[in-house]
Tab-separated table of C-alpha atoms in Angstrom:
chain	number	residue	atom	x	y	z
A	1	ASP	CA	13.418	10.805	-8.729
A	2	CYS	CA	14.678	7.642	-7.141
A	3	THR	CA	15.136	4.027	-8.064
A	4	ILE	CA	12.173	1.925	-7.062
A	5	GLY	CA	13.445	-1.101	-5.172
A	6	PRO	CA	11.561	-4.225	-4.137
A	7	ARG	CA	10.879	-2.914	-0.620
A	8	PHE	CA	7.206	-3.357	0.210
A	9	ILE	CA	5.050	-2.420	3.192
A	10	SER	CA	1.515	-3.279	4.306
A	11	ILE	CA	-0.304	-1.504	7.124
A	12	ARG	CA	-3.596	-3.165	7.994
A	13	HIS	CA	-5.272	-5.046	10.811
A	14	LEU	CA	-4.452	-8.740	10.372
A	15	GLU	CA	-7.969	-10.019	9.764
A	16	GLN	CA	-9.930	-11.593	6.887
A	17	LEU	CA	-11.307	-8.287	5.561
A	18	TYR	CA	-7.860	-6.933	4.693
A	19	ASN	CA	-6.772	-10.081	2.832
A	20	ILE	CA	-3.075	-10.159	3.777
A	21	PRO	CA	-2.793	-13.722	2.311
A	22	CYS	CA	-3.299	-12.123	-1.134
A	23	ILE	CA	-0.274	-9.871	-0.498
A	24	LEU	CA	1.837	-12.813	0.682
A	25	GLU	CA	0.893	-14.906	-2.369
A	26	ALA	CA	1.819	-12.034	-4.704
A	27	TYR	CA	5.045	-11.415	-2.790
A	28	LYS	CA	5.922	-15.105	-3.214
A	29	GLN	CA	5.716	-14.615	-7.000
A	30	VAL	CA	7.813	-11.439	-6.876
A	31	LEU	CA	10.539	-13.223	-4.853
A	32	VAL	CA	11.231	-15.439	-7.866
A	33	CYS	CA	12.483	-12.382	-9.805
A	34	TYR	CA	13.665	-10.317	-6.801
A	35	PRO	CA	15.094	-12.681	-4.164
A	36	ASN	CA	16.384	-9.672	-2.213
A	37	ALA	CA	12.870	-8.197	-1.825
A	38	SER	CA	11.492	-7.234	1.580
A	39	LEU	CA	7.980	-6.915	2.992
A	40	ASP	CA	7.220	-5.222	6.303
A	41	ILE	CA	3.778	-6.071	7.660
A	42	LEU	CA	2.507	-3.627	10.268
A	43	GLY	CA	-0.545	-4.425	12.344
A	44	GLN	CA	-1.962	-6.945	14.762
A	45	GLY	CA	-4.963	-9.201	14.586
A	46	PRO	CA	-6.393	-12.693	14.796
A	47	MET	CA	-4.652	-13.916	11.608
A	48	ARG	CA	-1.073	-13.135	12.662
A	49	GLU	CA	-0.144	-16.700	13.663
A	50	GLN	CA	-1.670	-18.129	10.458
A	51	LEU	CA	0.185	-15.542	8.336
A	52	GLU	CA	3.502	-16.213	10.089
A	53	GLN	CA	2.978	-19.940	9.502
A	54	TYR	CA	2.344	-19.321	5.772
A	55	VAL	CA	5.570	-17.286	5.546
A	56	ALA	CA	7.556	-20.070	7.262
A	57	GLU	CA	6.007	-22.923	5.246
A	58	ASN	CA	6.627	-21.106	1.944
A	59	HIS	CA	10.151	-19.965	2.902
A	60	LEU	CA	9.304	-16.341	2.152
A	61	THR	CA	12.485	-14.420	2.862
A	62	GLY	CA	12.526	-10.751	3.784
A	63	VAL	CA	9.123	-10.718	5.533
A	64	ARG	CA	8.973	-8.978	8.905
A	65	PHE	CA	5.898	-8.778	11.124
A	66	LEU	CA	6.347	-5.524	13.035
A	67	GLY	CA	3.093	-5.636	14.995
A	68	GLN	CA	1.249	-2.516	16.062
A	69	VAL	CA	3.397	0.544	15.317
A	70	PRO	CA	2.640	3.889	17.021
A	71	ASN	CA	1.385	6.609	14.667
A	72	ASN	CA	4.483	8.728	15.295
A	73	LYS	CA	6.699	5.879	13.974
A	74	ILE	CA	4.777	5.128	10.755
A	75	TYR	CA	6.852	7.498	8.612
A	76	ASP	CA	10.023	5.781	9.888
A	77	CYS	CA	8.585	2.531	8.520
A	78	PHE	CA	7.667	4.242	5.228
A	79	ALA	CA	11.302	5.365	4.919
A	80	ASN	CA	12.308	1.684	4.614
A	81	ALA	CA	9.859	1.004	1.770
A	82	ASN	CA	9.159	2.050	-1.812
A	83	ILE	CA	5.750	0.483	-2.427
A	84	MET	CA	2.669	0.258	-0.197
A	85	LEU	CA	0.487	-2.819	-0.750
A	86	SER	CA	-3.180	-2.974	0.224
A	87	SER	CA	-5.565	-5.776	-0.706
A	88	PRO	CA	-8.812	-5.359	1.231
A	89	LYS	CA	-11.999	-7.116	0.175
A	90	ALA	CA	-13.906	-3.913	1.053
A	91	ASP	CA	-12.861	-0.480	2.256
A	92	ASN	CA	-14.026	3.104	2.421
A	93	MET	CA	-11.215	5.644	2.451
A	94	PRO	CA	-8.107	4.157	4.068
A	95	VAL	CA	-5.985	6.910	5.583
A	96	SER	CA	-2.938	4.619	5.438
A	97	LEU	CA	-2.985	4.935	1.631
A	98	LEU	CA	-3.070	8.735	1.851
A	99	GLU	CA	-0.190	8.659	4.323
A	100	ALA	CA	1.842	6.410	2.003
A	101	MET	CA	1.153	8.682	-0.973
A	102	ASN	CA	2.184	11.694	1.100
A	103	ALA	CA	5.401	9.898	2.131
A	104	GLY	CA	6.370	9.329	-1.508
A	105	LEU	CA	5.527	5.649	-1.832
A	106	LEU	CA	3.792	4.082	-4.788
A	107	VAL	CA	0.456	2.627	-3.661
A	108	ILE	CA	-0.832	-0.605	-5.175
A	109	SER	CA	-4.314	-1.430	-3.886
A	110	SER	CA	-7.313	-3.559	-4.657
A	111	ARG	CA	-10.027	-1.672	-6.530
A	112	VAL	CA	-12.726	-1.655	-3.821
A	113	GLY	CA	-15.055	0.839	-2.153
A	114	GLY	CA	-13.679	4.369	-2.071
A	115	VAL	CA	-10.139	3.449	-3.159
A	116	PRO	CA	-10.715	4.200	-6.887
A	117	TYR	CA	-11.816	7.713	-5.862
A	118	MET	CA	-8.476	8.174	-4.103
A	119	ILE	CA	-6.172	6.509	-6.627
A	120	GLU	CA	-6.389	6.807	-10.389
A	121	HIS	CA	-4.887	3.670	-11.950
A	122	GLY	CA	-1.749	4.488	-13.896
A	123	LYS	CA	-1.772	8.133	-12.795
A	124	THR	CA	-1.501	8.267	-8.996
A	125	GLY	CA	-1.039	4.563	-8.223
A	126	LEU	CA	-1.938	1.080	-9.391
A	127	LEU	CA	-5.133	-0.885	-8.802
A	128	PHE	CA	-6.000	-4.568	-9.168
A	129	GLU	CA	-9.108	-6.691	-8.702
A	130	SER	CA	-9.656	-7.709	-5.088
A	131	GLY	CA	-8.424	-11.182	-4.208
A	132	ASN	CA	-6.389	-11.621	-7.387
A	133	ALA	CA	-2.839	-12.309	-6.159
A	134	ASP	CA	-1.605	-12.913	-9.718
A	135	ALA	CA	-2.803	-9.448	-10.783
A	136	LEU	CA	-1.193	-7.890	-7.699
A	137	ALA	CA	2.103	-9.657	-8.490
A	138	GLN	CA	1.925	-8.398	-12.093
A	139	GLU	CA	1.453	-4.806	-10.864
A	140	MET	CA	4.348	-5.191	-8.416
A	141	LEU	CA	6.656	-6.551	-11.120
A	142	TRP	CA	5.546	-3.901	-13.620
A	143	ALA	CA	6.270	-1.156	-11.089
A	144	LEU	CA	9.759	-2.473	-10.394
A	145	SER	CA	10.612	-2.506	-14.107
A	146	HIS	CA	9.176	0.958	-14.926
A	147	PRO	CA	10.892	3.423	-12.546
A	148	GLU	CA	10.311	6.521	-14.703
A	149	GLU	CA	6.556	5.950	-14.920
A	150	ILE	CA	6.395	5.112	-11.220
A	151	ASN	CA	8.282	8.267	-10.230
A	152	GLN	CA	5.760	10.288	-12.264
A	153	MET	CA	2.888	8.511	-10.483
A	154	ILE	CA	4.462	9.220	-7.094
A	155	GLU	CA	4.805	12.927	-7.949
A	156	GLN	CA	1.175	13.036	-9.152
A	157	ALA	CA	0.016	11.223	-6.002
A	158	GLN	CA	1.887	13.633	-3.730
A	159	ALA	CA	0.224	16.561	-5.489
A	160	GLU	CA	-3.198	14.858	-5.426
A	161	VAL	CA	-3.037	13.992	-1.721
A	162	GLN	CA	-2.818	17.704	-0.881
A	163	LYS	CA	-6.547	18.021	-1.530
A	164	TYR	CA	-7.011	15.992	1.681
A	165	SER	CA	-4.980	18.445	3.781
A	166	TRP	CA	-6.777	20.224	6.604
A	167	VAL	CA	-6.289	23.605	4.895
A	168	ASN	CA	-8.160	22.415	1.791
A	169	ILE	CA	-10.811	20.471	3.708
A	170	ARG	CA	-11.445	23.485	5.955
A	171	GLN	CA	-11.932	25.752	2.917
A	172	GLN	CA	-14.422	23.308	1.396
A	173	LEU	CA	-16.315	23.010	4.673
A	174	MET	CA	-16.474	26.789	5.069
A	175	LYS	CA	-17.976	27.114	1.568
A	176	LEU	CA	-20.650	24.582	2.522
A	177	TYR	CA	-21.489	26.447	5.727
A	178	GLU	CA	-21.614	29.805	3.958
């Protein structure tokens, strides 16, 4: 068990679909209570300049745009965070969420597409309605003030993510072929 600090990370392409402005708006609300918070944003895309401008205009401290990070460096970035934020408008099965769960981060994501099949709200992570920055901020603040519950969710998520391991997937595939 560890203390959950206000160290956030987002790993998505910086485009409309992944709704990074929702994360920044929620982060802005969290900064009021946690002025020492940090948010690392990994990824590139057409919205980067607009997002950097929003951060500057709103004086959002602790935000770093790290650009495209090689796959072999992702877990180094996870080591500097406690909570993974994801706010897509639509998604299927984002591997970045599985990687974050495996790395021992709490995942807070919008409830879209296949995400609710990956994350059970209140058991293996937290979900909010897509586009609702206030709801995301509430989940972030709740997580920071409930470390025992969050540590239980992280443990559950790490156990749950094992079903996506190659060993388990291979066994399921073999049963189908047989």
